[in-house]
Each structure stands twice: as structure tokens, then as C-alpha cells.
Tab-separated table of C-alpha atoms in Angstrom:
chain	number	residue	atom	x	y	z
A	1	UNK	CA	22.150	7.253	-23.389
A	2	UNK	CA	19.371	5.879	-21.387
A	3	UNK	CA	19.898	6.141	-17.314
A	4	UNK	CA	19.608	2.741	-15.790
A	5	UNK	CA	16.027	1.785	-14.765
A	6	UNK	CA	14.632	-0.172	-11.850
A	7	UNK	CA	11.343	-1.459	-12.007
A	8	UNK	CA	8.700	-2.387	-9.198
A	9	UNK	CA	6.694	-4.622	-9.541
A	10	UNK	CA	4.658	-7.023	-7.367
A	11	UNK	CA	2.947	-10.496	-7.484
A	12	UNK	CA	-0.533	-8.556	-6.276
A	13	UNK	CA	-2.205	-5.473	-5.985
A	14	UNK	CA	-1.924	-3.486	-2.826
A	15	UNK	CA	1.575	-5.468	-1.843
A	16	UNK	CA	3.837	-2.403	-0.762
A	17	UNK	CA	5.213	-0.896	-4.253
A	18	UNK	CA	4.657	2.109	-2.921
A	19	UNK	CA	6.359	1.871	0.162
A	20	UNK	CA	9.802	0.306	-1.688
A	21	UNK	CA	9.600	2.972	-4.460
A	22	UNK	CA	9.957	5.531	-1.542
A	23	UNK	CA	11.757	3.672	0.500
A	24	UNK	CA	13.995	3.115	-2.365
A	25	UNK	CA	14.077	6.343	-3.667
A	26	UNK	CA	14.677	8.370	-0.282
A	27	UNK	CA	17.640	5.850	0.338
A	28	UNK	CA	19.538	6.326	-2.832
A	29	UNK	CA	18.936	10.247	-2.770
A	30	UNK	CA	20.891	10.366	0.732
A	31	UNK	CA	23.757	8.021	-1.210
A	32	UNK	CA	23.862	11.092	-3.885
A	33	UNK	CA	21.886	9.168	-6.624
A	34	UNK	CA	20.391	12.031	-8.731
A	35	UNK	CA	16.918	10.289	-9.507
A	36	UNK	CA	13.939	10.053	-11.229
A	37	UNK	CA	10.571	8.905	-11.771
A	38	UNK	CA	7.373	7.518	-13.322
A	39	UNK	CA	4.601	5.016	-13.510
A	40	UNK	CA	4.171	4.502	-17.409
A	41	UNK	CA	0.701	3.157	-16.488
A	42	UNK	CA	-1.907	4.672	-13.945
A	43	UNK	CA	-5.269	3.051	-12.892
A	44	UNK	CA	-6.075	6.224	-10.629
A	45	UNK	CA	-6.941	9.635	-12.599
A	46	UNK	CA	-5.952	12.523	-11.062
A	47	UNK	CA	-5.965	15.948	-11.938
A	48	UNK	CA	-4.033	19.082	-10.632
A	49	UNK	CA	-3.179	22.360	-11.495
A	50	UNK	CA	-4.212	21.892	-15.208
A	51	UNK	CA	-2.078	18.285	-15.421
A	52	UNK	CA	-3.439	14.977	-15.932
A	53	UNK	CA	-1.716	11.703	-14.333
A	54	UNK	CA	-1.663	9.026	-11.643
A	55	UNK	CA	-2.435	9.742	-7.806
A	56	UNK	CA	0.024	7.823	-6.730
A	57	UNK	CA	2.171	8.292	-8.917
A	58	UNK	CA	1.538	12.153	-8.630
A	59	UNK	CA	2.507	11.236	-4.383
A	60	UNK	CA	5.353	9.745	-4.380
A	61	UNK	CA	7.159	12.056	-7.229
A	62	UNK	CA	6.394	14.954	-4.195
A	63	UNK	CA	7.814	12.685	-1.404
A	64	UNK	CA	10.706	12.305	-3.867
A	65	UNK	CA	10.904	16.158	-4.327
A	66	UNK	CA	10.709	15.417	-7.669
A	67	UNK	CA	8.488	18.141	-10.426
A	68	UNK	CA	8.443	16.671	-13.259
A	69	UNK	CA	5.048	16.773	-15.823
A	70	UNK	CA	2.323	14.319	-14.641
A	71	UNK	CA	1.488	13.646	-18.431
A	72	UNK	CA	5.302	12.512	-18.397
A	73	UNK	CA	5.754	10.316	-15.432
A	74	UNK	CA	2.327	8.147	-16.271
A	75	UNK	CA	2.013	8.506	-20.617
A	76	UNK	CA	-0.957	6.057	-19.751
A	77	UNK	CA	-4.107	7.025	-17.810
A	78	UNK	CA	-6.239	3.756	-18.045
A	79	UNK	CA	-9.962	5.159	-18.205
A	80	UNK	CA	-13.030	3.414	-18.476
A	81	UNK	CA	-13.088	4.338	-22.059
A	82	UNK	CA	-9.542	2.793	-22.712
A	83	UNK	CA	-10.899	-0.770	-21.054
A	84	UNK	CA	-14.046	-0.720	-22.872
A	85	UNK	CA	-12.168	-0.386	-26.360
A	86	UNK	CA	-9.766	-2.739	-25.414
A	87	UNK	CA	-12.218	-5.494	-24.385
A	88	UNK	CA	-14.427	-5.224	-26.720
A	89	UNK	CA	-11.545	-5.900	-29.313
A	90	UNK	CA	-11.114	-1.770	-30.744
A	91	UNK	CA	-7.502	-1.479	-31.240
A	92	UNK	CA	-5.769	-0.104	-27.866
A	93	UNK	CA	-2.737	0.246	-30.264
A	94	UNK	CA	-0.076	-1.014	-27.958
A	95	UNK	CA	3.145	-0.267	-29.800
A	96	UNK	CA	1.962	3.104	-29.858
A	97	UNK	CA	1.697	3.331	-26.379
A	98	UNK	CA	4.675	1.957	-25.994
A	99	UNK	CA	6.658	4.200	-27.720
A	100	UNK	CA	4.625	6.595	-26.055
A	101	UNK	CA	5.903	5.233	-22.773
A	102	UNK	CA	9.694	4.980	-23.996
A	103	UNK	CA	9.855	8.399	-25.209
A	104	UNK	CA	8.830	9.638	-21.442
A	105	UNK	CA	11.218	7.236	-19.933
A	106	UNK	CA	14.566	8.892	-22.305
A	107	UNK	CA	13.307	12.565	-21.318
A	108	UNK	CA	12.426	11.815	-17.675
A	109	UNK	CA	15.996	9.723	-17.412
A	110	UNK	CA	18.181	12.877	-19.197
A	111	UNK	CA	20.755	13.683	-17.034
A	112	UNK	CA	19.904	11.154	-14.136
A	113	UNK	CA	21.938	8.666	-12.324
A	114	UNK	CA	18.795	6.308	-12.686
A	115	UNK	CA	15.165	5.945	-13.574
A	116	UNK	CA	12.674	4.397	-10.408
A	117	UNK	CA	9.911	3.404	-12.287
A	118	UNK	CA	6.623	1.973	-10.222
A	119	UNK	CA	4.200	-0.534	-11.416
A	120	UNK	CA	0.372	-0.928	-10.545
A	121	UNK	CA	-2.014	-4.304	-9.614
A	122	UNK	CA	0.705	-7.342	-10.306
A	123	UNK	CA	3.156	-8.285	-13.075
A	124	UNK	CA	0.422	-9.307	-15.593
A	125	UNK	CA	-2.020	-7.040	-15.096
A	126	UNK	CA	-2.381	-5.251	-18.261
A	127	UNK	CA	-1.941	-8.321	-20.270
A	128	UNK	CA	-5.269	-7.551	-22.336
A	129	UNK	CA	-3.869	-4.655	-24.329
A	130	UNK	CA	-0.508	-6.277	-24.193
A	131	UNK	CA	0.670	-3.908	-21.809
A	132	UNK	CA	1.611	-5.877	-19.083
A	133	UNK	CA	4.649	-5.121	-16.720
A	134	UNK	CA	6.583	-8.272	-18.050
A	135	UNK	CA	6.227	-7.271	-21.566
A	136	UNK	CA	7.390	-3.130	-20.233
A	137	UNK	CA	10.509	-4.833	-18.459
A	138	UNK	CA	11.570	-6.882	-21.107
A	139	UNK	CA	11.339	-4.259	-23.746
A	140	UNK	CA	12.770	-1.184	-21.890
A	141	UNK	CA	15.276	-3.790	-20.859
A	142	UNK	CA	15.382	-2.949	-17.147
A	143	UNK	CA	15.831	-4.330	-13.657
A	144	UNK	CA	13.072	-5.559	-12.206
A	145	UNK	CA	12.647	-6.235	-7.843
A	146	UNK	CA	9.357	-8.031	-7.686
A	147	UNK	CA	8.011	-7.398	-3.659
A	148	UNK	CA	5.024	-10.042	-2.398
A	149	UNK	CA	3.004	-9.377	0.249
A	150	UNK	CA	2.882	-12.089	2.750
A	151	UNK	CA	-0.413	-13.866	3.136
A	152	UNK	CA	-0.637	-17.393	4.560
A	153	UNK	CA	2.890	-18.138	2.728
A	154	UNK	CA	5.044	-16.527	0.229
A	155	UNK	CA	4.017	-17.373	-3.164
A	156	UNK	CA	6.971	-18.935	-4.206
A	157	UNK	CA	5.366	-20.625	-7.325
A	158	UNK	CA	4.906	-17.243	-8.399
A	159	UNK	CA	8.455	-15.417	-7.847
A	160	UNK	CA	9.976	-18.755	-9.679
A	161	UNK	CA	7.422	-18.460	-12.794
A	162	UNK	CA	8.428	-14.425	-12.863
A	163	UNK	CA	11.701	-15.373	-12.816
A	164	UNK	CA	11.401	-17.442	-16.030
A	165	UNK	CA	9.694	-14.808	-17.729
A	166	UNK	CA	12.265	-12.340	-17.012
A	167	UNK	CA	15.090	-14.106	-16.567
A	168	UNK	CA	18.618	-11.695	-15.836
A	169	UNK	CA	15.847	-8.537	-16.085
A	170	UNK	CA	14.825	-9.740	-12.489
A	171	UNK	CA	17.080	-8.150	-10.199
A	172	UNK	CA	15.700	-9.575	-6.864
A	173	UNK	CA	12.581	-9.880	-4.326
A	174	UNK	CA	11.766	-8.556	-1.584
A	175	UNK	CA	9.169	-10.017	0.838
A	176	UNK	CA	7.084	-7.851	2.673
A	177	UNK	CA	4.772	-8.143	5.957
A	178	UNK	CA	5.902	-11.248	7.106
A	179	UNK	CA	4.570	-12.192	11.158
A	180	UNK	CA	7.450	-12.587	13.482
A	181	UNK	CA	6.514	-15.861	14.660
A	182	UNK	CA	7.322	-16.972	10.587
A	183	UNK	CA	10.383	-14.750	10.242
A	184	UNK	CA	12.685	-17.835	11.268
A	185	UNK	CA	11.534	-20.145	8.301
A	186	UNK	CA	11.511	-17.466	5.600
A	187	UNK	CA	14.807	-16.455	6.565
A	188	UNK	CA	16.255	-20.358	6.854
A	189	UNK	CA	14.271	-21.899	4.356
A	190	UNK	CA	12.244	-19.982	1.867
A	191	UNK	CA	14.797	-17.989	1.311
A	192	UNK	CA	17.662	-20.248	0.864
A	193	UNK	CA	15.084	-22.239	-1.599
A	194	UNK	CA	14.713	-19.107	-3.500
A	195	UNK	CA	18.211	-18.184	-4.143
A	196	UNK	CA	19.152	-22.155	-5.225
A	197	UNK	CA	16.518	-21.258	-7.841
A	198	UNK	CA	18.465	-17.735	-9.030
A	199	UNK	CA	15.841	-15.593	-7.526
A	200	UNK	CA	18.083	-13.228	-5.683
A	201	UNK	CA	16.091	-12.610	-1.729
A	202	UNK	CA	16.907	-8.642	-1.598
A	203	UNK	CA	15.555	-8.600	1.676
A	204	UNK	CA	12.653	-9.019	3.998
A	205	UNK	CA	10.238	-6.796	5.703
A	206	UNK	CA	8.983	-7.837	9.270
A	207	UNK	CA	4.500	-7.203	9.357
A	208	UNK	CA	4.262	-3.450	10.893
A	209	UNK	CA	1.113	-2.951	11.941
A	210	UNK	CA	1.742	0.866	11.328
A	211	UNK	CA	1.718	0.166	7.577
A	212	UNK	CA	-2.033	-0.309	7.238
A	213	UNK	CA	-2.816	1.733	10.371
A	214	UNK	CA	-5.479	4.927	9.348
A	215	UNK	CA	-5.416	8.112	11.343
A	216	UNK	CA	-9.186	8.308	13.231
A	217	UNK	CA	-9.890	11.334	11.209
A	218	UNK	CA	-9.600	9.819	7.722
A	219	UNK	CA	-11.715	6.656	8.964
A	220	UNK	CA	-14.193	8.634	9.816
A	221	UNK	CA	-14.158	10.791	6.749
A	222	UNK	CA	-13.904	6.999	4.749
A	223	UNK	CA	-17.371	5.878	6.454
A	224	UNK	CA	-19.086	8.861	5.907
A	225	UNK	CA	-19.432	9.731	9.691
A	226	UNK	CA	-18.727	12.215	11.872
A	227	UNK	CA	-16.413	12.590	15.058
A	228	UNK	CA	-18.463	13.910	18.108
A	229	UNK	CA	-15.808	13.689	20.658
A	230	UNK	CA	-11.955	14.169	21.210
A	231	UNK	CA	-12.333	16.084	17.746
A	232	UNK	CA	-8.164	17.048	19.043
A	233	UNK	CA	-6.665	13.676	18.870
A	234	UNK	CA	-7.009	13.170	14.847
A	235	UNK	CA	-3.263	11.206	14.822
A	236	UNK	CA	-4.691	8.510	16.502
A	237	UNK	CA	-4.138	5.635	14.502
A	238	UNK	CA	-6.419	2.883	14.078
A	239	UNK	CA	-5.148	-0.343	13.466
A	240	UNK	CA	-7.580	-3.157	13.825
A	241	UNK	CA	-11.211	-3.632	14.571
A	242	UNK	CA	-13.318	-5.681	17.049
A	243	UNK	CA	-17.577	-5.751	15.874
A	244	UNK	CA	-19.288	-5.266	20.026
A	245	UNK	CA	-22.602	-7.061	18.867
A	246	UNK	CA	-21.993	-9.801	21.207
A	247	UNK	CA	-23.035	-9.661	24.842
A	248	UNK	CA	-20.640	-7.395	27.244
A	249	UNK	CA	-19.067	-10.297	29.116
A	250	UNK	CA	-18.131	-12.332	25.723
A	251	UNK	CA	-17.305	-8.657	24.195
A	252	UNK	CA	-14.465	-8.303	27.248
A	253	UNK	CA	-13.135	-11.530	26.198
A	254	UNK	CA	-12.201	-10.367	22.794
A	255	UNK	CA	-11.820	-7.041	24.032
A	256	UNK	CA	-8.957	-8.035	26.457
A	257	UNK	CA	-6.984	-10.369	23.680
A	258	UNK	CA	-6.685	-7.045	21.056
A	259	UNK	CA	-4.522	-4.533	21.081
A	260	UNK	CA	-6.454	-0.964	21.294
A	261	UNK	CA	-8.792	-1.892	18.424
A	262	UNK	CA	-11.442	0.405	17.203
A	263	UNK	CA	-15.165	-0.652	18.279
A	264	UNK	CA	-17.825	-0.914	16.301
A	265	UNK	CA	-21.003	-1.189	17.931
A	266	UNK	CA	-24.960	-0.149	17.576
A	267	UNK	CA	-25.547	3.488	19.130
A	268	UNK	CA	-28.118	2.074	21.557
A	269	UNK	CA	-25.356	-0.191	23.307
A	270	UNK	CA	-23.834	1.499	25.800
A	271	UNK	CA	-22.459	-1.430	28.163
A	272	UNK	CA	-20.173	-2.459	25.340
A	273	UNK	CA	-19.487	1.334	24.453
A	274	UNK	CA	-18.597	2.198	28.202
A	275	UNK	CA	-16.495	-1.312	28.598
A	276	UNK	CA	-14.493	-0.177	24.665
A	277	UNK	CA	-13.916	3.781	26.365
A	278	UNK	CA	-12.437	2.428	29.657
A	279	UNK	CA	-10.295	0.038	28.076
A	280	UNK	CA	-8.585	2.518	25.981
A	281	UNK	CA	-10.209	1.632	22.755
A	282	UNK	CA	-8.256	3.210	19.586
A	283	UNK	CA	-11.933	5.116	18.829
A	284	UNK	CA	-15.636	3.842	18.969
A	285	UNK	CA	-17.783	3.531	15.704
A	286	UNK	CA	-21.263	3.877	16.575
A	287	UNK	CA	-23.543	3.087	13.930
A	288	UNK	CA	-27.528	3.137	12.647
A	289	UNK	CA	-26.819	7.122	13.469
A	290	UNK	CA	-27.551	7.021	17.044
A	291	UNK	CA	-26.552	9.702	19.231
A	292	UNK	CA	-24.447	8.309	22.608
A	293	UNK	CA	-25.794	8.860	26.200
A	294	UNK	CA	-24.338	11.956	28.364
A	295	UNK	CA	-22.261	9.311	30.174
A	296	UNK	CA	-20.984	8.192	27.241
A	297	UNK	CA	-19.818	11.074	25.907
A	298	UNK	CA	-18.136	13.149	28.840
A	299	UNK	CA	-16.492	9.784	29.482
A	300	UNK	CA	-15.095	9.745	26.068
A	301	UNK	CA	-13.938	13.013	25.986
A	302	UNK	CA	-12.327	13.064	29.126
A	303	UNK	CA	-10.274	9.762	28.322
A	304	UNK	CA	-9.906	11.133	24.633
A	305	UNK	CA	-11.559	8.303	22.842
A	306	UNK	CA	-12.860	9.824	19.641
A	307	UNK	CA	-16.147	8.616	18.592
A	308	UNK	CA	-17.411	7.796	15.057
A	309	UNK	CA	-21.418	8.390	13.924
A	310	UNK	CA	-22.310	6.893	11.054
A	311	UNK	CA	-25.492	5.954	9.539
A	312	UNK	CA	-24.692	2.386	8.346
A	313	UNK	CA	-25.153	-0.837	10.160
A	314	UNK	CA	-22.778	-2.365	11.889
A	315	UNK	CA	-21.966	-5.059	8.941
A	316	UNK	CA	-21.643	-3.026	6.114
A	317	UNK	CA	-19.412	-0.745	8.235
A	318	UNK	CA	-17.400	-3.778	9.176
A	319	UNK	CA	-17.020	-4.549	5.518
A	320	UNK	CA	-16.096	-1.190	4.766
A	321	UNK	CA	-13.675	-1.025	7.815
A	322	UNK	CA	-11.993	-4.395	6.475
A	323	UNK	CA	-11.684	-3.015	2.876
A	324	UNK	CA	-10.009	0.163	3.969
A	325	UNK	CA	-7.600	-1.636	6.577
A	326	UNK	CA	-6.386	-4.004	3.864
A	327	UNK	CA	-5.876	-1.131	1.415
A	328	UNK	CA	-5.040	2.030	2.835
A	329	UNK	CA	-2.214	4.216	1.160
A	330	UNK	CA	0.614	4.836	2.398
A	331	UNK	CA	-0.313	8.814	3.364
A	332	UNK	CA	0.911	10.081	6.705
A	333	UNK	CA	4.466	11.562	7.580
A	334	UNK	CA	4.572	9.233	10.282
A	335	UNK	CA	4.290	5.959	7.791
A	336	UNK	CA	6.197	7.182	5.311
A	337	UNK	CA	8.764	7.896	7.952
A	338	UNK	CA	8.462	4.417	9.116
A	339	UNK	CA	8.188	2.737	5.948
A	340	UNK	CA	11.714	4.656	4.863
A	341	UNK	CA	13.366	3.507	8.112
A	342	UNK	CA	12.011	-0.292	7.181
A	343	UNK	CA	13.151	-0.525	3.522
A	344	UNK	CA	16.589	1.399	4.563
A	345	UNK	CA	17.566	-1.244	7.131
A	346	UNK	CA	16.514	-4.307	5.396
A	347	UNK	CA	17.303	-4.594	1.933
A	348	UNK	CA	20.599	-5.122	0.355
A	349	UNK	CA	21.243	-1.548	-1.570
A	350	UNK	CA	24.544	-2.808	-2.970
A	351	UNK	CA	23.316	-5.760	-4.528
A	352	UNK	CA	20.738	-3.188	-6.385
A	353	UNK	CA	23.364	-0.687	-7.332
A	354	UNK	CA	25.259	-3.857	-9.027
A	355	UNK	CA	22.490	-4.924	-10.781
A	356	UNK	CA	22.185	-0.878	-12.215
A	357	UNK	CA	25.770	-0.517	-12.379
A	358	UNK	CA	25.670	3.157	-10.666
């Protein structure tokens, strides 16, 4: 017999499934649950020691301490290949797949207490070759928790919608990074409106900065730069940016109102470069590729400031900076540390164990 499964799934890419399936997961271990995993679809190829699979996928079965086969946990790379054939109306052969995809979740779920299983983009994506993660829930009949990512508002039009599709295979929500100064009405009235609707609130995840922090050394290796000073102080993490084009007096302004941001700012600038050092600046991003003045540079090593070369300009490095802020994985002990703490403390495990029955 088939261990129960719990699926997650979210209403958009990049929205924390990662961060629940370990938060999840690491919980439940702790309580005894003898686990397991997979992601039946994977948008990110990755190859190791002879196995195909996932990335992620292949990341969060080690934080699990989990060994199963890649080619098990994710039956379905999707490959450039695989879209082209399916857009250009080539048979993707769907119910093969998903047999595929059942056969891996009976073998992975032998002897288990449960099944995590983790989606990818949102609940539709994969709609064109008719594997999409509503169709997957409903015919693997498992739980689903749905987690949004707060922007602006919590898409409550969506959760409701999901919760038609899926009816009693939607075991909750959970909303993630909401601000503090909104935590009051999502807790007294978006939530309250959800439940009157039957779409259980499972819990709610304050904004942590933390989450889509990056460590200095990554950004740097991101932007295709180079570190030149304080080459010791890799964990620091950056967390936000501020763009020093402006003149220094505005910059301070700006400067003054963020908390330890990392600067980006043209090599040949060294008032604003000086002002972003003194203050403590999370690390300085110096672009066009131009080297820093003597002053510059003893000053930043001696108040261990690491500062980023790169060869871009300042906008496309502010693009790039924005991109990887808004996207980073969740990679370093210290998140995933953080991230387990956060999902531990705030969701409502028994109401998930009911809806499995374990």
C-alpha cells in the first residue's frame, strides 16, 4: 500500500517550496516520521556521479539525509527537447509519464511513514503536456499545502480557485514573507476570510530578510567579479542594494535610511565608495573594472568591507543584483537553519498529520 503523500505546491515560482519541503521534512524526521522524497518533475538538469535528476531536488533529498536514485525522485527532466516536442504538438505522451511518475512514487514510498513530494514554478505550470501539479495531485490522490509568497497582498483569488480545483486534496496554505507592519490584518482578516471559504490557513511566515540574503562570495562569483579585499569575511551576507550614482550628499541620504546594503558604484567614485566603507556597507560593487585608490582599499580592508570588481556597468549589474536577490536558493547552513526554525514554529504540524493520517 501506497505511504501517504504530501504535496507542495505554490501559486508562483520562486515562493518558498523549498524552504517548507525542508522545513517540513526536518520537522517530521525529529517526530520519528520515517520519510521520503521526490520532485516527479524537474526544470533544472543536473548531473552527478553518473545520475541524472533535478538540482534541487538532488539538495534537499541530502539535507533530508535521504539517498535515494536521482532518476527516481524526478522520473521527469524537462529539457529543451521535451518543450520543443510538446509545443510544437509531437506527442509528450503524458499518461506515460505519468505512470512513469507513479511507479517512482510506490518504490520511493515502500516502507515509509510518508511521501514529501515538491513541486516546481506554480500549480499550473506544466499544463501544456497535461502535466500540471493539479492534474499530479488529483490523480496520485494526495494532500496538497499550497504556500504564496507575499507580494503587495496575498492572492486570495488564487488559493480560493485552487481550492475548487482540488477540493478535500488541498490540505492547507501557508503564507510566506509577509512584512510585520501587515502581519495584524493577515492574521485577523485574510485569514479568517480564508478559512470561511474551507481553505484551511496552516500557518504564516513573518518576511526574513535572511531568506533571500547571498553570502558576498557567491555574489561576487554571480556577477562575474572578483573580491580584492577582506577576501576572509566570505559569510557576510548581503541583503539589499543601494546604486551610489547620485551625488555623495543625496547618496548619505539613502545611505543612512538602509540597513548595511551592498553599494554599487562606478570604480572612479571614491567619495561615495569612502562614505559606503565607513558606514559599514555589507560590501562595495565597483563596476566598469576599475581598480580602487590606495585609500580605498587599506580602508576597506582594515574595516573588512569586501569589495566586488566587475566589468559591467552599474545598470546591468543592478539588474543582475535584483534578479539574484529575488531568486536566490535556499543554500547556506545558516538559512537552512533559519528557514527550519521558521517553518517549525509556525505551522500547525498536527493539522498536517490529520490530513495524512500518520
Amino acid at each position: 500500500m501506497s505511504a501517504p503523500t504530501l504535496y507542495i505546491g505554490s501559486t508562483m515560482p520562486y515562493a518558498g517550496k523549498n524552504t517548507l519541503n525542508i522545513g517540513i521534512g526536518l520537522r517530521l524526521q525529529q517526530e520519528g516520521v520515517n520519510l521520503a522524497y521526490m520532485k516527479p518533475i524537474g526544470p533544472i538538469p543536473y548531473e552527478s556521479k553518473g545520475q541524472s535528476g533535478d538540482e534541487d531536488a538532488a539538495y534537499v533529498q541530502e539535507i533530508l539525509g535521504l539517498d535515494a536514485p536521482l532518476e527516481t525522485v524526478t522520473p521527469l527532466v524537462v529539457t529543451q527537447d521535451f518543450k520543443v516536442k510538446a509545443f510544437s504538438g509531437q506527442s509528450s505522451d503524458s499518461a506515460r509519464i505519468l505512470e512513469k511518475i507513479k511507479a517512482a512514487k510506490e518504490k520511493l514510498s515502500e516502507g515509509r511513514d510518508m511521501l514529501l513530494m515538491g513541486g516546481s514554478g506554480n500549480m499550473f505550470s506544466g499544463r501544456y503536456c497535461g502535466l500540471d501539479a493539479i492534474t499530479l495531485v488529483r490523480e496520485l490522490n494526495m494532500k496538497a499545502v499550497i504556500i504564496d509568497r507575499m507580494e503587495h497582498e496575498v492572492k486570495y483569488d488564487t488559493l480560493l480557485v485552487l481550492k475548487d480545483f482540488l477540493g478535500d486534496n488541498l490540505a492547507g496554505v501557508v503564507l510566506n514573507a509577509v512584512p510585520p507592519p501587515l502581519m495584524s490584518e493577515v492574521e485577523n482578516i485574510v485569514k479568517p476570510f480564508l478559512e470561511r471559504n474551507k481553505v484551511k490557513v496552516l500557518g504564516i511566515l513573518p518576511n526574513d530578510p535572511l531568506m533571500g540574503a547571498i553570502r558576498t562570495d557567491v555574489l561576487a562569483e554571480g556577477l562575474g567579479g572578483r573580491i580584492i579585499t577582506a577576501q576572509r569575511t566570505p559569510e557576510r551576507m548581503v541583503e539589499s542594494f543601494l546604486i551610489g550614482t547620485m551625488q555623495v550628499e543625496n547618496f548619505m541620504t539613502y545611505f543612512r535610511r538602509s540597513s548595511k546594503p551592498a553599494v554599487i558604484v562606478g570604480g572612479d567614485r571614491a567619495d561615495v565608495q569612502l562614505v559606503a566603507i565607513e558606514g559599514d556597507c555589507s560590501c562595495l560593487i565597483l563596476t566598469g573594472n576599475l581598480y580602487p585608490n590606495d585609500i580605498i582599499l587599506s580602508r576597506a580592508d582594515a574595516l573588512n568591507v569586501p569589495i566586488i570588481m566587475v566589468r559591467d556597468d552599474t545598470y546591468n549589474v543592478a539588474k543582475r543584483m535584483e534578479k539574484m536577490l529575488g531568486r536566490y536558493k535556499l543554500r547556506d547552513a545558516v538559512k537552512i537553519r533559519q528557514a527550519a526554525q521558521m517553518v517549525s514554529n509556525n505551522l500547525d504540524f498536527q493539522a498536517i498529520r490529520e490530513s495524512l493520517g500518520i
